[in-house]
Amino acid sequence: DGGITQSPKYLFRKEGQNVTLSCEQNLNHDAMYWYRQDPGQGLRLIYYSQIVNDFQKGDIAEGYSVSREKKESFPLTVTSAQKNPTAFYLCASSRLAGGQETQYFGPGTRLLVL
Amino acid sequence: KQEVTQIPAALSVPEGENLVLNCSFTDSAIYNLQWFRQDPGKGLTSLLLIQSSQREQTSGRLNASLDKSSGRSTLYIAASQPGDSATYLCAVKEIKAAGNKLTFGGGTRVLVKP
């Protein structure tokens, strides 16, 4: 089955702790994205990557970090600098092809602060 | 800065009634507009993508129109069913946005009552 997987489904973070959310895709897509969704709101872009070993900040990158060592993987780390991390995190991927390709989304990870 | 608005935030209709969901955007310089469906606690599923040169797109019971000059799109769902209950989000891809960045509306939560 081709698609995007995210793990874990639920993640709990203690104060001052860094946590890493996993995102893997086997669609052979070049571009990958991380979004944050707060209750009753739309998605906001955290980081995106169009090629291995390169990534760009989105609208709300502060307190987050990413890496893109492999085409298939784009993990997101929520650092202790992110003061309000409780949210639903969605990963997506797409082909580039002039930027008119649809994005495919994973099932999401819900992050809660203890 | 592009802003995407969806009104109403929530909608409840009896089964069989047609659904009309609205999306407005402030900057008409877009490549395309996309409608997504999101079930509770899940990722997004793409429903329809309308290129900026198109006026509408249809898929089964779904029809989406685009009026770029007025900054509006409407998603019509004919003969609604309880299985249509979900949150519907629209998103635009701006011409001047880097990467394949999408700007999302806050969504309309739909409940179809049997």
mmCIF file of C-alpha atoms in Angstrom:
data_model
loop_
_atom_site.group_PDB
_atom_site.id
_atom_site.type_symbol
_atom_site.label_atom_id
_atom_site.label_comp_id
_atom_site.label_asym_id
_atom_site.label_seq_id
_atom_site.Cartn_x
_atom_site.Cartn_y
_atom_site.Cartn_z
ATOM 1 C CA ASP A 1 0.000 0.000 0.000
ATOM 2 C CA GLY A 2 1.326 3.422 -0.933
ATOM 3 C CA GLY A 3 0.826 6.206 1.550
ATOM 4 C CA ILE A 4 2.048 8.286 4.445
ATOM 5 C CA THR A 5 2.452 6.964 7.947
ATOM 6 C CA GLN A 6 2.843 8.967 11.133
ATOM 7 C CA SER A 7 3.797 7.689 14.552
ATOM 8 C CA PRO A 8 2.922 7.652 17.295
ATOM 9 C CA LYS A 9 -0.804 8.372 17.149
ATOM 10 C CA TYR A 10 -0.653 10.008 20.613
ATOM 11 C CA LEU A 11 2.403 11.546 22.267
ATOM 12 C CA PHE A 12 2.814 12.984 25.718
ATOM 13 C CA ARG A 13 5.449 15.554 26.514
ATOM 14 C CA LYS A 14 6.744 16.614 29.896
ATOM 15 C CA GLU A 15 7.843 20.162 30.595
ATOM 16 C CA GLY A 16 11.297 20.884 29.199
ATOM 17 C CA GLN A 17 11.372 17.726 27.095
ATOM 18 C CA ASN A 18 12.071 17.449 23.367
ATOM 19 C CA VAL A 19 9.906 14.960 21.457
ATOM 20 C CA THR A 20 10.146 13.716 17.882
ATOM 21 C CA LEU A 21 7.241 12.906 15.590
ATOM 22 C CA SER A 22 7.831 10.454 12.770
ATOM 23 C CA CYS A 23 6.610 10.820 9.180
ATOM 24 C CA GLU A 24 7.367 8.287 6.420
ATOM 25 C CA GLN A 25 6.094 8.116 2.843
ATOM 26 C CA ASN A 26 6.490 5.510 0.110
ATOM 27 C CA LEU A 27 4.895 7.582 -2.655
ATOM 28 C CA ASN A 28 8.280 8.649 -4.070
ATOM 29 C CA HIS A 29 7.306 12.274 -3.489
ATOM 30 C CA ASP A 30 10.009 14.932 -3.460
ATOM 31 C CA ALA A 31 8.222 17.415 -1.203
ATOM 32 C CA MET A 32 7.155 16.896 2.403
ATOM 33 C CA TYR A 33 5.397 19.208 4.849
ATOM 34 C CA TRP A 34 4.549 19.553 8.530
ATOM 35 C CA TYR A 35 1.361 21.316 9.649
ATOM 36 C CA ARG A 36 -0.072 22.136 13.033
ATOM 37 C CA GLN A 37 -3.848 22.138 13.633
ATOM 38 C CA ASP A 38 -5.446 23.675 16.717
ATOM 39 C CA PRO A 39 -9.079 22.941 17.663
ATOM 40 C CA GLY A 40 -11.572 24.557 15.301
ATOM 41 C CA GLN A 41 -8.809 26.050 13.175
ATOM 42 C CA GLY A 42 -7.237 25.371 9.838
ATOM 43 C CA LEU A 43 -3.748 24.034 9.268
ATOM 44 C CA ARG A 44 -0.646 26.199 9.666
ATOM 45 C CA LEU A 45 2.635 25.300 7.985
ATOM 46 C CA ILE A 46 5.600 24.613 10.288
ATOM 47 C CA TYR A 47 8.340 23.423 7.894
ATOM 48 C CA TYR A 48 8.575 22.023 4.394
ATOM 49 C CA SER A 49 11.226 20.284 2.324
ATOM 50 C CA GLN A 50 11.466 20.016 -1.447
ATOM 51 C CA ILE A 51 14.611 17.894 -1.628
ATOM 52 C CA VAL A 52 16.793 15.735 0.584
ATOM 53 C CA ASN A 53 19.078 17.692 2.936
ATOM 54 C CA ASP A 54 17.146 20.913 2.395
ATOM 55 C CA PHE A 55 14.159 22.402 4.222
ATOM 56 C CA GLN A 56 12.491 25.769 4.691
ATOM 57 C CA LYS A 57 10.645 27.445 7.552
ATOM 58 C CA GLY A 58 6.918 27.860 7.262
ATOM 59 C CA ASP A 59 4.708 30.334 9.086
ATOM 60 C CA ILE A 60 5.199 29.001 12.631
ATOM 61 C CA ALA A 61 8.669 27.386 12.768
ATOM 62 C CA GLU A 62 9.753 28.749 16.167
ATOM 63 C CA GLY A 63 10.237 25.966 18.717
ATOM 64 C CA TYR A 64 10.394 23.226 16.067
ATOM 65 C CA SER A 65 13.172 21.562 14.105
ATOM 66 C CA VAL A 66 13.265 19.073 11.218
ATOM 67 C CA SER A 67 15.690 16.972 9.197
ATOM 68 C CA ARG A 68 15.496 15.413 5.736
ATOM 69 C CA GLU A 69 18.254 12.827 5.480
ATOM 70 C CA LYS A 70 16.201 10.454 3.329
ATOM 71 C CA LYS A 71 13.586 11.123 0.671
ATOM 72 C CA GLU A 72 11.075 8.936 2.500
ATOM 73 C CA SER A 73 11.413 10.468 5.956
ATOM 74 C CA PHE A 74 10.792 13.920 7.449
ATOM 75 C CA PRO A 75 10.811 13.806 11.273
ATOM 76 C CA LEU A 76 9.670 16.801 13.318
ATOM 77 C CA THR A 77 11.139 17.617 16.739
ATOM 78 C CA VAL A 78 9.091 19.716 19.121
ATOM 79 C CA THR A 79 11.644 21.374 21.354
ATOM 80 C CA SER A 80 11.293 22.719 24.884
ATOM 81 C CA ALA A 81 11.282 26.211 23.333
ATOM 82 C CA GLN A 82 7.785 25.561 21.978
ATOM 83 C CA LYS A 83 5.694 26.826 24.879
ATOM 84 C CA ASN A 84 2.293 25.724 23.625
ATOM 85 C CA PRO A 85 2.856 22.413 21.832
ATOM 86 C CA THR A 86 -0.547 20.817 22.460
ATOM 87 C CA ALA A 87 -2.039 20.345 18.998
ATOM 88 C CA PHE A 88 -2.724 17.882 16.201
ATOM 89 C CA TYR A 89 0.275 17.519 13.885
ATOM 90 C CA LEU A 90 -0.172 16.507 10.255
ATOM 91 C CA CYS A 91 2.479 15.478 7.778
ATOM 92 C CA ALA A 92 1.916 15.680 4.016
ATOM 93 C CA SER A 93 3.803 14.976 0.820
ATOM 94 C CA SER A 94 3.463 15.865 -2.849
ATOM 95 C CA ARG A 95 5.212 15.782 -6.169
ATOM 96 C CA LEU A 96 6.655 19.147 -7.159
ATOM 97 C CA ALA A 97 5.729 19.393 -10.834
ATOM 98 C CA GLY A 98 5.347 23.157 -10.954
ATOM 99 C CA GLY A 99 3.624 23.387 -7.586
ATOM 100 C CA GLN A 100 0.187 22.401 -8.803
ATOM 101 C CA GLU A 101 0.092 18.945 -7.329
ATOM 102 C CA THR A 102 -2.214 17.934 -4.537
ATOM 103 C CA GLN A 103 -0.803 17.114 -1.132
ATOM 104 C CA TYR A 104 -1.425 13.740 0.480
ATOM 105 C CA PHE A 105 -1.819 13.694 4.240
ATOM 106 C CA GLY A 106 -0.904 11.224 6.950
ATOM 107 C CA PRO A 107 -3.290 10.257 9.788
ATOM 108 C CA GLY A 108 -1.775 12.738 12.260
ATOM 109 C CA THR A 109 -0.176 12.710 15.721
ATOM 110 C CA ARG A 110 -1.892 14.291 18.692
ATOM 111 C CA LEU A 111 0.614 15.841 21.121
ATOM 112 C CA LEU A 112 -0.400 16.483 24.704
ATOM 113 C CA VAL A 113 1.557 18.143 27.497
ATOM 114 C CA LEU A 114 1.636 16.446 30.906
ATOM 115 C CA LYS B 1 -1.072 38.321 3.413
ATOM 116 C CA GLN B 2 -3.524 35.743 2.102
ATOM 117 C CA GLU B 3 -6.453 35.003 4.407
ATOM 118 C CA VAL B 4 -8.928 32.192 3.814
ATOM 119 C CA THR B 5 -12.280 32.233 5.589
ATOM 120 C CA GLN B 6 -14.993 29.605 5.814
ATOM 121 C CA ILE B 7 -18.450 30.520 7.027
ATOM 122 C CA PRO B 8 -20.335 29.031 8.764
ATOM 123 C CA ALA B 9 -17.998 27.232 11.160
ATOM 124 C CA ALA B 10 -20.633 24.539 11.711
ATOM 125 C CA LEU B 11 -23.688 23.328 9.833
ATOM 126 C CA SER B 12 -26.384 20.768 10.613
ATOM 127 C CA VAL B 13 -28.826 19.486 7.983
ATOM 128 C CA PRO B 14 -31.317 16.602 7.676
ATOM 129 C CA GLU B 15 -30.396 13.713 5.438
ATOM 130 C CA GLY B 16 -31.252 14.299 1.784
ATOM 131 C CA GLU B 17 -30.824 18.062 1.888
ATOM 132 C CA ASN B 18 -28.216 19.677 -0.352
ATOM 133 C CA LEU B 19 -25.146 21.126 1.365
ATOM 134 C CA VAL B 20 -23.600 24.463 0.409
ATOM 135 C CA LEU B 21 -20.215 25.298 1.901
ATOM 136 C CA ASN B 22 -18.518 28.637 1.353
ATOM 137 C CA CYS B 23 -14.870 29.648 1.136
ATOM 138 C CA SER B 24 -13.491 33.138 0.574
ATOM 139 C CA PHE B 25 -9.917 34.326 0.037
ATOM 140 C CA THR B 26 -8.412 37.802 0.005
ATOM 141 C CA ASP B 27 -5.723 37.555 -2.699
ATOM 142 C CA SER B 28 -6.912 36.359 -6.110
ATOM 143 C CA ALA B 29 -3.382 35.581 -7.356
ATOM 144 C CA ILE B 30 -3.750 31.831 -6.872
ATOM 145 C CA TYR B 31 -2.679 28.735 -8.815
ATOM 146 C CA ASN B 32 -5.538 26.631 -7.544
ATOM 147 C CA LEU B 33 -8.033 26.038 -4.771
ATOM 148 C CA GLN B 34 -8.604 22.692 -3.136
ATOM 149 C CA TRP B 35 -11.339 21.213 -0.967
ATOM 150 C CA PHE B 36 -10.460 18.621 1.664
ATOM 151 C CA ARG B 37 -12.472 16.410 3.985
ATOM 152 C CA GLN B 38 -11.316 15.625 7.532
ATOM 153 C CA ASP B 39 -12.941 13.020 9.761
ATOM 154 C CA PRO B 40 -12.538 13.475 13.553
ATOM 155 C CA GLY B 41 -8.974 12.787 14.664
ATOM 156 C CA LYS B 42 -7.873 11.868 11.133
ATOM 157 C CA GLY B 43 -5.816 13.328 8.328
ATOM 158 C CA LEU B 44 -7.136 15.204 5.294
ATOM 159 C CA THR B 45 -8.489 13.654 2.128
ATOM 160 C CA SER B 46 -8.488 15.697 -1.070
ATOM 161 C CA LEU B 47 -11.957 16.002 -2.629
ATOM 162 C CA LEU B 48 -11.593 18.424 -5.522
ATOM 163 C CA LEU B 49 -8.845 20.643 -6.934
ATOM 164 C CA ILE B 50 -9.818 23.579 -9.165
ATOM 165 C CA GLN B 51 -7.122 25.232 -11.235
ATOM 166 C CA SER B 52 -7.263 29.035 -11.433
ATOM 167 C CA SER B 53 -8.311 28.846 -15.088
ATOM 168 C CA GLN B 54 -11.306 26.637 -14.283
ATOM 169 C CA ARG B 55 -14.775 27.654 -13.110
ATOM 170 C CA GLU B 56 -15.825 24.360 -11.552
ATOM 171 C CA GLN B 57 -14.977 20.740 -10.903
ATOM 172 C CA THR B 58 -17.326 17.813 -10.327
ATOM 173 C CA SER B 59 -16.905 14.417 -8.742
ATOM 174 C CA GLY B 60 -20.011 12.333 -8.130
ATOM 175 C CA ARG B 61 -22.319 14.225 -5.769
ATOM 176 C CA LEU B 62 -19.695 16.928 -5.235
ATOM 177 C CA ASN B 63 -19.402 20.115 -7.272
ATOM 178 C CA ALA B 64 -17.014 22.958 -6.524
ATOM 179 C CA SER B 65 -17.115 26.362 -8.198
ATOM 180 C CA LEU B 66 -14.449 29.044 -8.277
ATOM 181 C CA ASP B 67 -14.893 32.778 -8.860
ATOM 182 C CA LYS B 68 -11.341 34.044 -8.667
ATOM 183 C CA SER B 69 -12.175 37.689 -9.271
ATOM 184 C CA SER B 70 -14.493 37.844 -6.261
ATOM 185 C CA GLY B 71 -12.315 35.544 -4.159
ATOM 186 C CA ARG B 72 -14.945 32.878 -3.591
ATOM 187 C CA SER B 73 -15.435 29.150 -3.917
ATOM 188 C CA THR B 74 -18.470 27.061 -3.091
ATOM 189 C CA LEU B 75 -18.653 23.328 -2.479
ATOM 190 C CA TYR B 76 -22.031 21.738 -3.209
ATOM 191 C CA ILE B 77 -22.847 18.273 -1.915
ATOM 192 C CA ALA B 78 -26.059 16.919 -3.391
ATOM 193 C CA ALA B 79 -28.501 14.719 -1.468
ATOM 194 C CA SER B 80 -26.478 14.640 1.744
ATOM 195 C CA GLN B 81 -25.994 11.393 3.668
ATOM 196 C CA PRO B 82 -24.979 10.750 7.295
ATOM 197 C CA GLY B 83 -21.617 9.547 5.941
ATOM 198 C CA ASP B 84 -20.969 13.090 4.699
ATOM 199 C CA SER B 85 -20.638 14.246 8.315
ATOM 200 C CA ALA B 86 -17.096 15.601 8.643
ATOM 201 C CA THR B 87 -15.133 18.854 8.607
ATOM 202 C CA TYR B 88 -14.548 20.370 5.184
ATOM 203 C CA LEU B 89 -11.545 22.617 4.602
ATOM 204 C CA CYS B 90 -10.596 24.734 1.639
ATOM 205 C CA ALA B 91 -7.038 25.769 0.815
ATOM 206 C CA VAL B 92 -5.429 27.994 -1.806
ATOM 207 C CA LYS B 93 -2.051 27.748 -3.482
ATOM 208 C CA GLU B 94 -0.759 31.269 -4.071
ATOM 209 C CA ILE B 95 1.303 32.178 -7.117
ATOM 210 C CA LYS B 96 3.885 34.022 -5.047
ATOM 211 C CA ALA B 97 4.141 31.395 -2.299
ATOM 212 C CA ALA B 98 7.375 29.432 -2.117
ATOM 213 C CA GLY B 99 7.327 25.684 -2.446
ATOM 214 C CA ASN B 100 3.878 24.153 -2.675
ATOM 215 C CA LYS B 101 2.565 26.102 0.343
ATOM 216 C CA LEU B 102 -1.153 25.994 0.969
ATOM 217 C CA THR B 103 -3.139 28.499 3.031
ATOM 218 C CA PHE B 104 -6.095 26.881 4.782
ATOM 219 C CA GLY B 105 -9.434 28.133 5.975
ATOM 220 C CA GLY B 106 -10.680 27.204 9.450
ATOM 221 C CA GLY B 107 -13.099 24.601 8.113
ATOM 222 C CA THR B 108 -16.843 23.984 8.278
ATOM 223 C CA ARG B 109 -17.978 21.158 10.534
ATOM 224 C CA VAL B 110 -20.958 19.379 8.948
ATOM 225 C CA LEU B 111 -23.462 17.114 10.660
ATOM 226 C CA VAL B 112 -26.004 15.260 8.524
ATOM 227 C CA LYS B 113 -28.824 13.908 10.690
ATOM 228 C CA PRO B 114 -30.532 10.640 9.668
#
